[in-house]
Amino acid sequence: MEKQLKAKVYPRIWAKTTKGDKITRSYMHTLGEAFDEDKLFEYVCEITHAMDIPTPIILKSHTYNFVHFNIAKFLPREFVDEVDFDFFTIENSTGTAMKPLPKYYNENG
């Protein structure tokens, strides 16, 4: 029986800054390891350094939204320095959820 080799796919994070309806900066960051929600700040630091923008303050809601809904949006007030965009967004671009929703979560309210 022949073994099939599967390529190891590491998660990718797509980061973008938006001004109005236009994307002003875009960056794709590939993690060299499996995603770890405790390292989200480190990932964001690497991304913002590569994009040459300030690093935002990461709240628990950002981590929760990214882990469970694959997206986190940062507003200008969540940056210590002044920024030239309306939103900074990070998005899981691998297509699979980082972590399933808790059993007690009900989408229908």
XYZ file of N, CA, C and O in Angstrom:
436
model
N 0.834 -1.177 0.000
C 0.000 0.000 0.000
C 0.880 1.242 0.000
O 1.782 1.373 0.813
N 0.626 2.116 -0.913
C 1.456 3.302 -1.077
C 0.979 4.424 -0.152
O -0.200 4.699 -0.043
N 1.948 5.028 0.521
C 1.622 6.130 1.425
C 1.552 7.426 0.640
O 2.410 7.695 -0.193
N 0.532 8.198 0.925
C 0.436 9.504 0.281
C 1.035 10.550 1.204
O 0.720 10.590 2.400
N 1.874 11.370 0.659
C 2.470 12.444 1.442
C 1.579 13.671 1.363
O 1.140 14.073 0.290
N 1.319 14.234 2.504
C 0.528 15.460 2.550
C 1.446 16.605 2.934
O 2.235 16.485 3.865
N 1.334 17.681 2.232
C 2.143 18.854 2.550
C 1.636 19.449 3.848
O 0.438 19.530 4.082
N 2.554 19.852 4.693
C 2.166 20.486 5.941
C 1.827 21.934 5.635
O 2.645 22.684 5.127
N 0.601 22.302 5.903
C 0.141 23.654 5.618
C 0.107 24.441 6.920
O -0.592 24.058 7.860
N 0.892 25.499 6.952
C 0.899 26.360 8.126
C -0.128 27.466 7.948
O -0.372 27.921 6.831
N -0.713 27.898 9.049
C -1.705 28.972 8.950
C -1.088 30.251 8.382
O 0.085 30.539 8.584
N -1.939 30.984 7.661
C -1.523 32.276 7.113
C -2.467 33.341 7.646
O -3.664 33.115 7.779
N -1.897 34.500 7.937
C -2.688 35.625 8.412
C -2.570 36.738 7.382
O -1.462 37.168 7.052
N -3.718 37.176 6.883
C -3.743 38.297 5.944
C -4.049 39.546 6.746
O -5.064 39.625 7.431
N -3.169 40.526 6.657
C -3.347 41.791 7.364
C -3.543 42.891 6.334
O -2.899 42.893 5.279
N -4.438 43.827 6.658
C -4.682 44.937 5.736
C -5.098 46.171 6.519
O -5.696 46.067 7.584
N -4.741 47.319 5.972
C -5.226 48.581 6.506
C -6.212 49.148 5.497
O -6.026 49.007 4.290
N -7.255 49.779 6.018
C -8.330 50.277 5.167
C -8.595 51.733 5.480
O -8.694 52.120 6.647
N -8.709 52.533 4.446
C -9.088 53.945 4.565
C -10.311 54.121 3.687
O -10.246 53.962 2.466
N -11.455 54.409 4.319
C -12.703 54.463 3.565
C -13.049 53.064 3.084
O -13.138 52.141 3.879
N -13.214 52.915 1.787
C -13.504 51.597 1.205
C -12.297 50.982 0.511
O -12.415 49.943 -0.127
N -11.146 51.602 0.630
C -9.960 51.148 -0.105
C -8.930 50.526 0.831
O -8.678 51.020 1.919
N -8.330 49.446 0.370
C -7.224 48.818 1.091
C -5.967 49.628 0.774
O -5.601 49.783 -0.383
N -5.318 50.147 1.829
C -4.123 50.969 1.619
C -2.828 50.173 1.758
O -1.835 50.501 1.133
N -2.836 49.144 2.598
C -1.680 48.258 2.751
C -2.199 46.833 2.894
O -3.248 46.615 3.483
N -1.416 45.883 2.415
C -1.808 44.485 2.521
C -0.549 43.657 2.732
O 0.498 43.932 2.132
N -0.658 42.627 3.583
C 0.496 41.792 3.881
C 0.016 40.384 4.243
O -0.931 40.226 5.007
N 0.662 39.375 3.703
C 0.346 37.982 4.020
C 1.484 37.420 4.872
O 2.637 37.425 4.453
N 1.141 36.949 6.058
C 2.127 36.422 7.005
C 1.883 34.928 7.183
O 0.790 34.517 7.568
N 2.881 34.119 6.896
C 2.777 32.673 7.075
C 3.480 32.294 8.372
O 4.637 32.656 8.587
N 2.765 31.571 9.217
C 3.347 31.129 10.479
C 4.200 29.899 10.217
O 3.841 29.044 9.422
N 5.315 29.788 10.893
C 6.197 28.641 10.713
C 5.849 27.496 11.632
O 6.610 26.542 11.765
N 4.695 27.606 12.294
C 4.276 26.604 13.266
C 2.758 26.590 13.317
O 2.114 27.404 12.661
N 2.205 25.698 14.082
C 0.760 25.690 14.287
C 0.365 26.945 15.055
O 1.146 27.477 15.845
N -0.842 27.420 14.822
C -1.316 28.635 15.474
C -1.451 28.418 16.982
O -1.952 27.396 17.435
N -0.989 29.416 17.751
C -1.109 29.401 19.208
C -1.722 30.728 19.614
O -1.124 31.779 19.406
N -2.929 30.689 20.183
C -3.620 31.940 20.501
C -2.878 32.763 21.546
O -3.037 33.979 21.598
N -2.045 32.139 22.361
C -1.249 32.887 23.336
C -0.145 33.703 22.677
O 0.423 34.597 23.292
N 0.167 33.390 21.427
C 1.212 34.117 20.704
C 0.640 35.134 19.716
O 1.357 35.647 18.872
N -0.643 35.440 19.814
C -1.259 36.370 18.867
C -0.563 37.726 18.882
O -0.342 38.325 17.840
N -0.182 38.201 20.052
C 0.518 39.486 20.132
C 1.838 39.429 19.374
O 2.177 40.369 18.651
N 2.568 38.333 19.501
C 3.836 38.181 18.775
C 3.599 38.207 17.260
O 4.348 38.838 16.517
N 2.549 37.502 16.818
C 2.232 37.484 15.394
C 1.898 38.892 14.896
O 2.364 39.309 13.840
N 1.091 39.607 15.666
C 0.703 40.965 15.269
C 1.918 41.888 15.270
O 2.052 42.738 14.391
N 2.826 41.718 16.220
C 4.057 42.521 16.238
C 4.887 42.293 14.971
O 5.385 43.249 14.360
N 5.028 41.033 14.569
C 5.782 40.719 13.350
C 5.105 41.327 12.121
O 5.767 41.878 11.236
N 3.793 41.234 12.074
C 3.031 41.751 10.932
C 3.135 43.267 10.855
O 3.418 43.824 9.796
N 2.895 43.945 11.973
C 2.928 45.410 11.957
C 4.335 45.936 11.689
O 4.491 46.963 11.039
N 5.344 45.216 12.153
C 6.721 45.622 11.852
C 6.994 45.515 10.350
O 7.587 46.406 9.746
N 6.530 44.436 9.736
C 6.716 44.256 8.293
C 5.925 45.297 7.493
O 6.361 45.711 6.416
N 4.764 45.708 8.012
C 3.932 46.701 7.315
C 4.328 48.139 7.650
O 3.790 49.072 7.072
N 5.250 48.305 8.599
C 5.734 49.618 9.035
C 4.589 50.488 9.583
O 4.429 51.645 9.197
N 3.801 49.887 10.478
C 2.750 50.620 11.177
C 2.892 50.332 12.668
O 3.540 49.365 13.057
N 2.297 51.176 13.535
C 2.373 50.913 14.981
C 1.634 49.622 15.345
O 0.750 49.165 14.611
N 1.994 49.056 16.475
C 1.338 47.843 16.963
C 0.140 48.226 17.826
O 0.265 49.062 18.713
N -1.026 47.628 17.582
C -2.209 47.962 18.378
C -2.222 47.243 19.728
O -1.473 46.294 19.949
N -3.092 47.704 20.578
C -3.350 47.021 21.837
C -4.306 45.871 21.522
O -5.320 46.070 20.862
N -3.971 44.674 21.978
C -4.807 43.514 21.687
C -5.657 43.199 22.916
O -5.132 42.938 23.996
N -6.959 43.243 22.723
C -7.907 42.951 23.781
C -8.357 41.493 23.696
O -8.144 40.827 22.682
N -9.006 41.014 24.753
C -9.517 39.644 24.739
C -10.527 39.445 23.619
O -10.610 38.376 23.019
N -11.286 40.497 23.312
C -12.278 40.384 22.235
C -11.610 40.175 20.880
O -12.135 39.453 20.036
N -10.447 40.789 20.662
C -9.720 40.574 19.410
C -9.292 39.115 19.293
O -9.459 38.487 18.246
N -8.727 38.588 20.368
C -8.284 37.193 20.363
C -9.455 36.253 20.139
O -9.383 35.346 19.314
N -10.559 36.479 20.847
C -11.739 35.623 20.710
C -12.271 35.662 19.278
O -12.547 34.623 18.683
N -12.409 36.877 18.717
C -12.930 37.003 17.359
C -12.013 36.341 16.341
O -12.485 35.699 15.398
N -10.716 36.485 16.509
C -9.789 35.880 15.547
C -9.815 34.356 15.648
O -9.848 33.657 14.636
N -9.810 33.835 16.867
C -9.764 32.389 17.061
C -11.064 31.719 16.617
O -11.047 30.671 15.977
N -12.213 32.331 16.931
C -13.484 31.685 16.650
C -14.139 32.108 15.334
O -14.898 31.347 14.751
N -13.873 33.335 14.880
C -14.522 33.836 13.669
C -13.540 34.160 12.542
O -13.925 34.688 11.509
N -12.244 33.902 12.768
C -11.192 34.060 11.756
C -10.891 35.497 11.365
O -10.239 35.737 10.348
N -11.366 36.481 12.120
C -11.100 37.872 11.771
C -11.083 38.725 13.045
O -11.803 38.450 13.995
N -10.219 39.725 13.053
C -10.183 40.700 14.146
C -9.943 42.071 13.519
O -9.092 42.220 12.642
N -10.714 43.048 13.964
C -10.618 44.401 13.421
C -10.170 45.347 14.537
O -10.712 45.335 15.637
N -9.170 46.167 14.220
C -8.629 47.126 15.168
C -8.981 48.535 14.708
O -8.775 48.877 13.547
N -9.469 49.348 15.632
C -9.823 50.732 15.350
C -8.638 51.639 15.655
O -7.749 51.262 16.424
N -8.617 52.865 15.102
C -7.509 53.784 15.380
C -7.310 54.074 16.868
O -6.190 54.300 17.318
N -8.381 54.053 17.665
C -8.244 54.339 19.099
C -7.528 53.214 19.856
O -7.175 53.379 21.016
N -7.322 52.069 19.216
C -6.626 50.953 19.848
C -5.127 50.973 19.562
O -4.417 50.018 19.879
N -4.656 52.055 18.972
C -3.234 52.275 18.728
C -2.770 53.416 19.628
O -3.502 54.398 19.814
N -1.571 53.313 20.165
C -1.033 54.387 20.994
C -0.639 55.571 20.108
O -0.917 56.724 20.427
N -0.017 55.269 18.972
C 0.388 56.312 18.033
C -0.753 56.624 17.076
O -1.651 55.812 16.877
N -0.668 57.795 16.466
C -1.667 58.175 15.471
C -1.441 57.375 14.186
O -0.305 57.138 13.773
N -2.534 56.959 13.560
C -2.437 56.150 12.342
C -3.160 56.848 11.195
O -4.005 57.710 11.407
N -2.823 56.459 9.963
C -3.381 57.097 8.768
C -4.423 56.210 8.073
O -4.585 56.272 6.867
N -5.106 55.365 8.844
C -6.119 54.482 8.266
C -7.297 54.383 9.231
O -7.213 54.769 10.389
N -8.425 53.850 8.712
C -9.647 53.726 9.514
C -9.715 52.393 10.264
O -10.285 52.334 11.348
N -9.169 51.339 9.670
C -9.196 50.013 10.274
C -7.913 49.264 9.960
O -7.334 49.427 8.890
N -7.512 48.423 10.897
C -6.458 47.431 10.669
C -7.115 46.087 10.927
O -7.697 45.865 11.991
N -7.069 45.206 9.961
C -7.764 43.928 10.056
C -6.786 42.789 9.851
O -5.940 42.840 8.950
N -6.906 41.764 10.692
C -6.164 40.525 10.469
C -7.193 39.420 10.245
O -8.244 39.389 10.877
N -6.876 38.560 9.305
C -7.828 37.530 8.907
C -7.102 36.209 8.670
O -6.031 36.176 8.063
N -7.689 35.120 9.158
C -7.159 33.790 8.913
C -7.468 33.441 7.462
O -8.618 33.315 7.088
N -6.452 33.279 6.658
C -6.690 33.007 5.235
C -6.504 31.544 4.861
O -6.480 31.207 3.685
N -6.382 30.667 5.853
C -6.227 29.249 5.531
C -7.555 28.573 5.252
O -7.586 27.478 4.712
N -8.663 29.203 5.635
C -9.980 28.657 5.329
C -10.556 27.730 6.375
O -11.682 27.304 6.268
N -9.797 27.410 7.400
C -10.317 26.560 8.469
C -10.273 27.333 9.781
O -9.386 28.157 9.991
N -11.228 27.071 10.635
C -11.288 27.760 11.919
C -10.093 27.363 12.785
O -9.658 26.221 12.774
N -9.584 28.334 13.516
C -8.473 28.055 14.420
C -8.948 27.176 15.575
O -8.239 26.338 16.065
N -10.187 27.407 15.995
C -10.751 26.664 17.115
C -12.265 26.660 16.951
O -12.842 27.673 16.593
N -12.922 25.545 17.195
C -14.384 25.529 17.049
C -15.051 26.375 18.126
O -14.485 26.627 19.175
N -16.274 26.798 17.838
C -17.038 27.563 18.818
C -17.380 26.680 20.008
O -17.562 25.476 19.862
N -17.493 27.286 21.211
C -17.877 26.496 22.368
C -19.266 25.892 22.189
O -20.102 26.439 21.463
N -19.532 24.793 22.856
C -20.815 24.096 22.713
C -21.992 24.959 23.169
O -23.085 24.810 22.675
N -21.762 25.860 24.114
C -22.847 26.681 24.628
C -23.182 27.860 23.708
O -24.150 28.551 23.911
N -22.383 28.090 22.667
C -22.633 29.201 21.755
C -23.764 28.839 20.806
O -23.767 27.782 20.208
N -24.722 29.737 20.666
C -25.866 29.515 19.778
C -25.929 30.665 18.776
O -26.124 31.800 19.166
N -25.735 30.383 17.511
C -25.734 31.426 16.482
C -27.092 32.098 16.338
O -27.176 33.249 15.959
N -28.166 31.392 16.622
C -29.502 31.929 16.409
C -30.012 32.777 17.569
O -31.124 33.258 17.537
N -29.196 32.987 18.580
C -29.585 33.863 19.678
C -30.102 33.159 20.795
O -30.475 32.741 21.632
